[in-house]
Short mmCIF file of C-alpha atoms in Angstrom, two decimals:
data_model
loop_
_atom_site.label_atom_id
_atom_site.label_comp_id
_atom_site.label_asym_id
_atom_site.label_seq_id
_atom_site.Cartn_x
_atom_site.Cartn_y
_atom_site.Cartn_z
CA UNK A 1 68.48 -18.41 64.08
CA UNK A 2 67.26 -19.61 67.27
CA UNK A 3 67.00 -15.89 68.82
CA UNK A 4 65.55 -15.00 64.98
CA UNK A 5 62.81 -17.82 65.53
CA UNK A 6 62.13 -16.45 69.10
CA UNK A 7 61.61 -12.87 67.56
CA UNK A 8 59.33 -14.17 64.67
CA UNK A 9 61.50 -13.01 61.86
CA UNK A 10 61.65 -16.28 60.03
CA UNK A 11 58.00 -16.42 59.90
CA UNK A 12 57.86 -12.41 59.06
CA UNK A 13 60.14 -13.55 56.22
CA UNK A 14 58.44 -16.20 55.19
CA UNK A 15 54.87 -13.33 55.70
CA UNK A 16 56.66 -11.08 53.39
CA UNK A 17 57.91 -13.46 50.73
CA UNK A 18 54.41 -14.63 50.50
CA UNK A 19 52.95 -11.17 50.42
CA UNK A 20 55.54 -10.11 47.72
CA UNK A 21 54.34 -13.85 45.63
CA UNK A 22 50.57 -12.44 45.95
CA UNK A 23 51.39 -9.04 44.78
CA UNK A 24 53.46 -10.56 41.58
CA UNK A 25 50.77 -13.04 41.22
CA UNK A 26 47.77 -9.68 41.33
CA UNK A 27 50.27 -7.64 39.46
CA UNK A 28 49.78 -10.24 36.55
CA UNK A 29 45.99 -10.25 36.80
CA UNK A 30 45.63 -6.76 36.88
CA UNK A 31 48.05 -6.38 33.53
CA UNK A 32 46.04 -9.36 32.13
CA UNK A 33 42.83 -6.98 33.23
CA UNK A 34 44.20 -3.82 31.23
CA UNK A 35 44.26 -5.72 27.77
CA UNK A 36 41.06 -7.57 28.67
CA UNK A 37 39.56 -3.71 29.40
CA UNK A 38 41.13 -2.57 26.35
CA UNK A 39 40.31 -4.93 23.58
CA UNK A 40 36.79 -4.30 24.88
CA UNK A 41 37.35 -0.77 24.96
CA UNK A 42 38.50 -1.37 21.12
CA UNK A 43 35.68 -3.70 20.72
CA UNK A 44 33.08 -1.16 21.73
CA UNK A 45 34.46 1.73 19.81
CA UNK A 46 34.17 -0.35 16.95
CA UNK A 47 30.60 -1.19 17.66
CA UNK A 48 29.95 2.73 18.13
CA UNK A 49 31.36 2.91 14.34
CA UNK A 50 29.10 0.58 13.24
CA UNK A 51 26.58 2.21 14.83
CA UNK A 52 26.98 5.22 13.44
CA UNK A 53 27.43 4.27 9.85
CA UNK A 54 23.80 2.01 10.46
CA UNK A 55 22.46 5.81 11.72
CA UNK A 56 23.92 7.31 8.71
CA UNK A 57 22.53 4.59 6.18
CA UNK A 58 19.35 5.11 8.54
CA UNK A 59 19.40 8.66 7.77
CA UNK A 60 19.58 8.24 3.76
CA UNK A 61 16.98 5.21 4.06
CA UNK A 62 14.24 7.62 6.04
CA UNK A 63 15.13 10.30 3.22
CA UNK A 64 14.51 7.79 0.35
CA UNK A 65 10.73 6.91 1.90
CA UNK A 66 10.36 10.20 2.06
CA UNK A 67 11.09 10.77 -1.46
CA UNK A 68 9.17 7.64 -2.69
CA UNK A 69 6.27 8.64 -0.19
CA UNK A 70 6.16 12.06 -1.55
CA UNK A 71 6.12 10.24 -4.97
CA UNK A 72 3.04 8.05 -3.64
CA UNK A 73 0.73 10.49 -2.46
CA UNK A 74 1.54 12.56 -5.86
CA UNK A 75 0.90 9.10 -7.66
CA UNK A 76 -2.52 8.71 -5.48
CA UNK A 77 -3.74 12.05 -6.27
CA UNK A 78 -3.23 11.88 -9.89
CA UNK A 79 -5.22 8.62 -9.94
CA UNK A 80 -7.76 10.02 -8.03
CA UNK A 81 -8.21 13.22 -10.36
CA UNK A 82 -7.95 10.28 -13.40
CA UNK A 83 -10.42 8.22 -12.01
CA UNK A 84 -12.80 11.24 -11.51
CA UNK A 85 -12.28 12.75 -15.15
CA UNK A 86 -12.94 9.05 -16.52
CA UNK A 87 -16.59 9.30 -14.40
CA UNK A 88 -17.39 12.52 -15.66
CA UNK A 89 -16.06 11.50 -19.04
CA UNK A 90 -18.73 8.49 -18.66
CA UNK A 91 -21.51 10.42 -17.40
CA UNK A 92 -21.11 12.87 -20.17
CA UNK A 93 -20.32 10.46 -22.87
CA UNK A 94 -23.47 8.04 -21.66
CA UNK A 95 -25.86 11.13 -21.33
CA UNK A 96 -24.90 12.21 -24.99
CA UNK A 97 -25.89 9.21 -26.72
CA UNK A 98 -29.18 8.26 -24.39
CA UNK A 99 -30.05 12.24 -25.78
CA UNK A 100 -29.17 10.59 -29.18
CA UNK A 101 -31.83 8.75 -28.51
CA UNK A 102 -34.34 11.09 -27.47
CA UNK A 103 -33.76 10.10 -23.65
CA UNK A 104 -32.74 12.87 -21.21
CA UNK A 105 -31.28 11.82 -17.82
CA UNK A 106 -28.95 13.32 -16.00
CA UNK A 107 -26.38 10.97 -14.34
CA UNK A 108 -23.67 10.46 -12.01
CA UNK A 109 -21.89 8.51 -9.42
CA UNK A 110 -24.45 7.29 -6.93
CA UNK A 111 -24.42 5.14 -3.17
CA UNK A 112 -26.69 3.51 -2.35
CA UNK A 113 -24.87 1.53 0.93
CA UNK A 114 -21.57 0.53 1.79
CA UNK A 115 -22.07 -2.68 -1.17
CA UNK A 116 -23.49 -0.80 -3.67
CA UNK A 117 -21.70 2.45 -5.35
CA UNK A 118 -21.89 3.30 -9.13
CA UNK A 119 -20.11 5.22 -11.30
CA UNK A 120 -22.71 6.01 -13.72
CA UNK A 121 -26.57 5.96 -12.12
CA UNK A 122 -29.67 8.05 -13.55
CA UNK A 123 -33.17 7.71 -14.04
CA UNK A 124 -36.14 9.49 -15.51
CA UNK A 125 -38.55 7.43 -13.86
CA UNK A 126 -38.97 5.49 -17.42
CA UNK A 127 -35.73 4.20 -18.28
CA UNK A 128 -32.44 3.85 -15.47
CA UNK A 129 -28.74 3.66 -16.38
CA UNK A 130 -26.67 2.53 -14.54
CA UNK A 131 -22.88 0.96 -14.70
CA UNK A 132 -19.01 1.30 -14.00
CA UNK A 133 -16.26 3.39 -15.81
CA UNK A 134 -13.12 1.55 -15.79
CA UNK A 135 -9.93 2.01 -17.47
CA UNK A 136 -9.54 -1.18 -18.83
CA UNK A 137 -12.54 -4.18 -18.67
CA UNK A 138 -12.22 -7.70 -19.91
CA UNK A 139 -15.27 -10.28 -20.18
CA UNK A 140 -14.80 -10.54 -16.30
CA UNK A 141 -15.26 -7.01 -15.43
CA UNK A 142 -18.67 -7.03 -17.83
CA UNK A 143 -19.68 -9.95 -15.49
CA UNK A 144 -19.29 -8.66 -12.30
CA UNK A 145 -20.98 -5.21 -13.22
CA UNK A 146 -23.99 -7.08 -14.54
CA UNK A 147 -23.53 -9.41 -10.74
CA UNK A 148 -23.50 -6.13 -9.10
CA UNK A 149 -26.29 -4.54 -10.63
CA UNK A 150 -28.51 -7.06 -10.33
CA UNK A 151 -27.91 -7.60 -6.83
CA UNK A 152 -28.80 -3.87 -6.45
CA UNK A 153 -31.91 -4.13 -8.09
CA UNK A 154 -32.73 -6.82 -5.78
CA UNK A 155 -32.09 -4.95 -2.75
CA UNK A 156 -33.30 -1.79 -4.13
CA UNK A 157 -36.41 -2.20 -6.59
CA UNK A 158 -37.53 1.27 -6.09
CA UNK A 159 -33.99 2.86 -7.70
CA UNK A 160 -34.48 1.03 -10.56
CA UNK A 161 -37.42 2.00 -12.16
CA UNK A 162 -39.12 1.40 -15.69
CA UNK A 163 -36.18 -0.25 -18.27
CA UNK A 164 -32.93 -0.82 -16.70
CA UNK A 165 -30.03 -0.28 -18.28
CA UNK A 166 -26.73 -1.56 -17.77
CA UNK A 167 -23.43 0.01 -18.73
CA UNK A 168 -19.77 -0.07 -19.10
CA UNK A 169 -17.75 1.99 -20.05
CA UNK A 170 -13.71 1.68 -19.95
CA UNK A 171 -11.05 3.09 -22.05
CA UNK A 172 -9.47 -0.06 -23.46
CA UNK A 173 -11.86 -3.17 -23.89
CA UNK A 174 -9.78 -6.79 -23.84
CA UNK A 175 -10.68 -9.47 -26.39
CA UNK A 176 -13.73 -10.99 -25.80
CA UNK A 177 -15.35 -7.99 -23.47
CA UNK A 178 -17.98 -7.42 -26.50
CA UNK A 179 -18.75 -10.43 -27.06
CA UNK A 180 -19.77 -11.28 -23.07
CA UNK A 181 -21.46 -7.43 -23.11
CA UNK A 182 -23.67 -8.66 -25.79
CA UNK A 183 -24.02 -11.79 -24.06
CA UNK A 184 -25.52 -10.53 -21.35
CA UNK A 185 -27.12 -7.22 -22.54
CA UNK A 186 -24.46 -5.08 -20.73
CA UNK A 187 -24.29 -1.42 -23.17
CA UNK A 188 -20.25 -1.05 -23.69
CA UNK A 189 -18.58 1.73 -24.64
CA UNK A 190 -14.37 1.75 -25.12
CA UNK A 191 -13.18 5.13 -25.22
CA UNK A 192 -16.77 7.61 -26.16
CA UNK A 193 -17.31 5.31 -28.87
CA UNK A 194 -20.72 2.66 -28.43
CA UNK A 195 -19.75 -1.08 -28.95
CA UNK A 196 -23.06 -1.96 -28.83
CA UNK A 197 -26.39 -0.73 -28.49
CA UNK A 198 -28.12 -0.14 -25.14
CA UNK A 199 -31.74 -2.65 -24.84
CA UNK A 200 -34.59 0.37 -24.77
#
């Protein structure tokens, strides 16, 4: 011993047992690594599936608006060409009975700004019609076209010349919509057929 402890190979021993206690000791950490590394490895190939299936349902969701945007503009154009036969339907339907009555003017949708836009507008220089076609009008919507036309007439006195008339004329008329157009001298007709008479 006393020749080893001269040589240094009790304190080589003692070097290597505590090299081989470190390498046991890292030997554990690095095993404890692996199935830390592969639980995440699990972890993020589960996240990838989810992932993918969110894509997927993604995929069928962005086909769906498609569809139901598809469906819109198909729904907006149809309005649009309803809307437009309902103001020629009014324009036709309001010139025929003003001819009824021995008054010829031809009428139309007319703009006069950004505010004011009417479906129905005409004048003859003696008597001007003018109005809103709407498919359905209750006592409020015979309010605010009589609002709205006077307003224009206020901010546009030379449009309006000789007797002005005001008109509505909708498809379906609510309860109470003739009594409020007769009211306040608004000319309603539901559907081509007069409800009342124009004031000439």
């Amino acid at each position: 011993y006393a020749v080893m402890g001269l040589l240094g190979i009790v304190d080589l021993r003692n070097a290597v047992s505590d090299l081989v206690s470190a390498v046991r000791a890292l030997t554990e950490e690095v095993k404890g690594l692996r199935t830390d590394v592969d639980e995440l490895k699990n972890r993020v190939s589960s996240l990838e599936n989810r992932v993918s299936r969110v894509e997927e349902r993604l995929d069928r969701v962005e086909g769906r608006l498609d569809r139901v945007e598809a469906r819109l503009d198909r729904i907006d154009r149809t309005l649009e060409r309803v809307i437009m036969s309902l103001e020629e339907e009014a324009n036709y339907v309001v010139q025929y009975y003003l001819g009824q009555r021995g008054i010829v003017i031809k009428t139309g949708p007319a703009y006069l700004d950004s505010r004011y836009e009417f479906d129905i507008y005409g004048t003859n220089g003696r008597v001007t019609v003018v109005g809103e076609a709407k498919v359905r009008a209750g006592p409020d919507t015979v309010r605010e076209v009589n609002d709205r036309v006077s307003e224009a007439m206020r901010q546009f006195p030379d449009r309006f010349p000789g007797t002005v008339v005001k008109v509505l004329y909708c498809m379906r008329a609510l309860p109470g919509t003739m009594e409020e157009a007769n009211r306040l001298g608004v000319w309603l007709i539901e559907s081509a057929r007069e409800i009342n008479s124009p004031n000439l």
